[in-house]
C-alpha positions as a Python dict, from the first residue, in 0.01 Angstrom:
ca = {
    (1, 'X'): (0, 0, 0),
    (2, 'X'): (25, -335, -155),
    (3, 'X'): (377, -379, -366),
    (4, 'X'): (410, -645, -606),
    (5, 'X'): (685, -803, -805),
    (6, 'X'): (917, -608, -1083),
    (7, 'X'): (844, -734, -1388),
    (8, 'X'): (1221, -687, -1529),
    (9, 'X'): (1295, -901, -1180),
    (10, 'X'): (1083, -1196, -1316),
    (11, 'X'): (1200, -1170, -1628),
    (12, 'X'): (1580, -1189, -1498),
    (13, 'X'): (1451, -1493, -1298),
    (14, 'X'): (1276, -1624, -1571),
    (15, 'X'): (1626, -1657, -1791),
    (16, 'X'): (1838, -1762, -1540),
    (17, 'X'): (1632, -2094, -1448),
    (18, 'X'): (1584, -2160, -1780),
    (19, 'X'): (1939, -2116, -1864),
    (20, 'X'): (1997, -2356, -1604),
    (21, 'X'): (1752, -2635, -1675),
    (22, 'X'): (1867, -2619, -2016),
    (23, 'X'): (2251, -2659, -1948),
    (24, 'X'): (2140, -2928, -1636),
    (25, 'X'): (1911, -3073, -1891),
    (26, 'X'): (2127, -3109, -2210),
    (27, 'X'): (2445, -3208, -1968),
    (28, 'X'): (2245, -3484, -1804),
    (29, 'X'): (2178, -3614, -2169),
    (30, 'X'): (2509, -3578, -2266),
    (31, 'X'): (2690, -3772, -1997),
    (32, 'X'): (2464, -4018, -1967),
    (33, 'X'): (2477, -4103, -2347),
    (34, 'X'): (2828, -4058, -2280),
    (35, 'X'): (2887, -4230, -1997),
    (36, 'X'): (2586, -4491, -1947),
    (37, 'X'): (2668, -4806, -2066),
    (38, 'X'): (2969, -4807, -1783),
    (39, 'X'): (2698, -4749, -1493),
    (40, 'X'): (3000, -4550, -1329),
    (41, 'X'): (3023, -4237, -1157),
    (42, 'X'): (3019, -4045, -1438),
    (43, 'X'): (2706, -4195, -1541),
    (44, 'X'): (2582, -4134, -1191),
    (45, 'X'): (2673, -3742, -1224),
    (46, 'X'): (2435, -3750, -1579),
    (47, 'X'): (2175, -3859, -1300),
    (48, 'X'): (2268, -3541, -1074),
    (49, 'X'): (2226, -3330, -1355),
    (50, 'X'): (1899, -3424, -1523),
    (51, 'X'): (1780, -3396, -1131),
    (52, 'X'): (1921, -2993, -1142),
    (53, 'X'): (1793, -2924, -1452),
    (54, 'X'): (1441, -3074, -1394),
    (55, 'X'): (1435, -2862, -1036),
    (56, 'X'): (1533, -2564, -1225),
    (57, 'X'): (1248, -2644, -1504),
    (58, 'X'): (1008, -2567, -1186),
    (59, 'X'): (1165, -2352, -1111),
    (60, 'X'): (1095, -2151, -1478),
    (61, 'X'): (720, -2284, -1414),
    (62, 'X'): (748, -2106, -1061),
    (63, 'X'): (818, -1791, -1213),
    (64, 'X'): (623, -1818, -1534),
    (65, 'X'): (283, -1902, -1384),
    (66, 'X'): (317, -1802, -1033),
    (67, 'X'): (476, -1437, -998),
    (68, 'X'): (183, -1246, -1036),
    (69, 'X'): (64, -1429, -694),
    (70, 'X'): (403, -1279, -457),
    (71, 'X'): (308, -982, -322),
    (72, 'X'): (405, -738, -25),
    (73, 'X'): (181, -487, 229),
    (74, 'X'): (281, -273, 506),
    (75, 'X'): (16, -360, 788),
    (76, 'X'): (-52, -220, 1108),
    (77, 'X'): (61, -491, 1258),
    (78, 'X'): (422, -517, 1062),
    (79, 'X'): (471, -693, 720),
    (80, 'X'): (250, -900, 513),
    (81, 'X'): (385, -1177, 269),
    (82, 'X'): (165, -1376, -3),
    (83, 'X'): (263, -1612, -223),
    (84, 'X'): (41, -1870, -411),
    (85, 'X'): (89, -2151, -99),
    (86, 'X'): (116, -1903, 248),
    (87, 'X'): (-2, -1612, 361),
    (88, 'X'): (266, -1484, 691),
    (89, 'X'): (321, -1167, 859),
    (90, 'X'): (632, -1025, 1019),
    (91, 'X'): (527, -836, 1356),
    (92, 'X'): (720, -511, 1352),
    (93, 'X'): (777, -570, 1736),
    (94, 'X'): (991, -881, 1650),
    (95, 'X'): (1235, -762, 1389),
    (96, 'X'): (1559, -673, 1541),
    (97, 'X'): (1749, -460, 1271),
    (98, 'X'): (1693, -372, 910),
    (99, 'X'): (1992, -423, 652),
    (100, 'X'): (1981, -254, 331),
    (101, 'X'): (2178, -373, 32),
    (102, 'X'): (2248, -102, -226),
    (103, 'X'): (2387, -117, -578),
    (104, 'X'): (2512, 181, -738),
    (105, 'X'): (2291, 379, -537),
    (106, 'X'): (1999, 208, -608),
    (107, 'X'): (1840, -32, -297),
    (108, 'X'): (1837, -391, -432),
    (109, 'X'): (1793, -583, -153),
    (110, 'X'): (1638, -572, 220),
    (111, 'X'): (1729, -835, 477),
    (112, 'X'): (1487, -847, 765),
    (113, 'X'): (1637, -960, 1080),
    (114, 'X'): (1390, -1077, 1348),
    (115, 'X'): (1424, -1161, 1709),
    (116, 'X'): (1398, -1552, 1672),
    (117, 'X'): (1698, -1575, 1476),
    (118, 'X'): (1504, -1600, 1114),
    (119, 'X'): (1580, -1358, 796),
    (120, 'X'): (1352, -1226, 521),
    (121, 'X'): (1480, -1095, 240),
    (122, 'X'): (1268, -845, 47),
    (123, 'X'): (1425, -807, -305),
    (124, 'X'): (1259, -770, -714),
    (125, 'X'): (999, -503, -558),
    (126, 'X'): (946, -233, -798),
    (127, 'X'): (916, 15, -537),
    (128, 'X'): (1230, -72, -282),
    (129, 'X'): (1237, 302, -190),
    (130, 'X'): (864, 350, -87),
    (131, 'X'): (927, -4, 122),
    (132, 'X'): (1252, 127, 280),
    (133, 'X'): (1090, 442, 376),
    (134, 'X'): (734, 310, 552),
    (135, 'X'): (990, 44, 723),
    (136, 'X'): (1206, 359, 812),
    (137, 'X'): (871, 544, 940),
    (138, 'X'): (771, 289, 1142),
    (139, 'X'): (1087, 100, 1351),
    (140, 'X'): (1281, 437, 1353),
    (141, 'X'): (1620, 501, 1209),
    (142, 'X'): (1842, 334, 1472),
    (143, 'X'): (1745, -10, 1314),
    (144, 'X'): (1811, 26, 999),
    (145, 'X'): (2147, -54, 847),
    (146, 'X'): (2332, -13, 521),
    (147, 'X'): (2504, -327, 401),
    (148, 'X'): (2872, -360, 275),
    (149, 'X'): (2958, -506, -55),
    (150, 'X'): (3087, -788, 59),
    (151, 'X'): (2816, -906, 255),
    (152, 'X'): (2526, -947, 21),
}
């Protein structure tokens, strides 16, 4: 079954980077309106924010024109990733343990931990329960963990 993105998730995405560019954007201005004639560090921090605030601006593009691309499939082979750049796949063999992160009962968040040391996490799905069970299914339950609060 091929899973794609939440649309609620991209919409929370969606506001938060451009609540971001906005206040990197408009603080940029600010201070170096401020600040610029001096050419001092505070005119150097306008700098540092126009530079957030134009990554988060892509970042609002990213999710704008480009979420409909992300999506998830339980192979036989383990789990398949596309995005609009790569296509990769997670061997079930390789992934050491499974940590589930819920909130208020509700799964928000799966970390997969492989045996090379590298993490995927798997979150904004709208189907997190029909992913946590084929993932249970298939590496049994002794890999699977469920995550504290504090360590999200």
């Amino acid at each position: 079954m091929k899973y794609r993105l939440d649309k609620s998730y991209v919409d929370t995405e969606k506001r938060k980077s451009a609540a971001m560019a906005l206040l990197g954007l408009g603080f940029g201005v600010y201070v170096l309106f401020r600040y610029g004639v001096e050419l001092d560090i505070k005119a150097w921090s306008g700098l540092i924010f126009l530079g957030y605030g134009y990554i988060k601006a892509t970042d609002f593009l990213y999710w704008t024109y480009r979420s409909d691309t992300i999506a998830m499939e339980m192979v036989e082979q383990g789990v398949w990733v596309s995005t609009f750049s790569e296509t990769r796949t997670l061997a079930l063999e390789n992934i050491r343990k499974v940590v589930l992160y819920p909130v208020h009962g509700e799964i928000k968040s799966v970390v997969l931990h492989c045996e090379d040391g590298s993490t995927s996490k798997v979150r904004g799905f709208a189907s997190m329960d029909q992913i946590v069970e084929q993932l249970r299914a298939r590496l049994g339950d002794d890999k699977i963990i469920t995550g504290g609060f504090f360590n999200r």
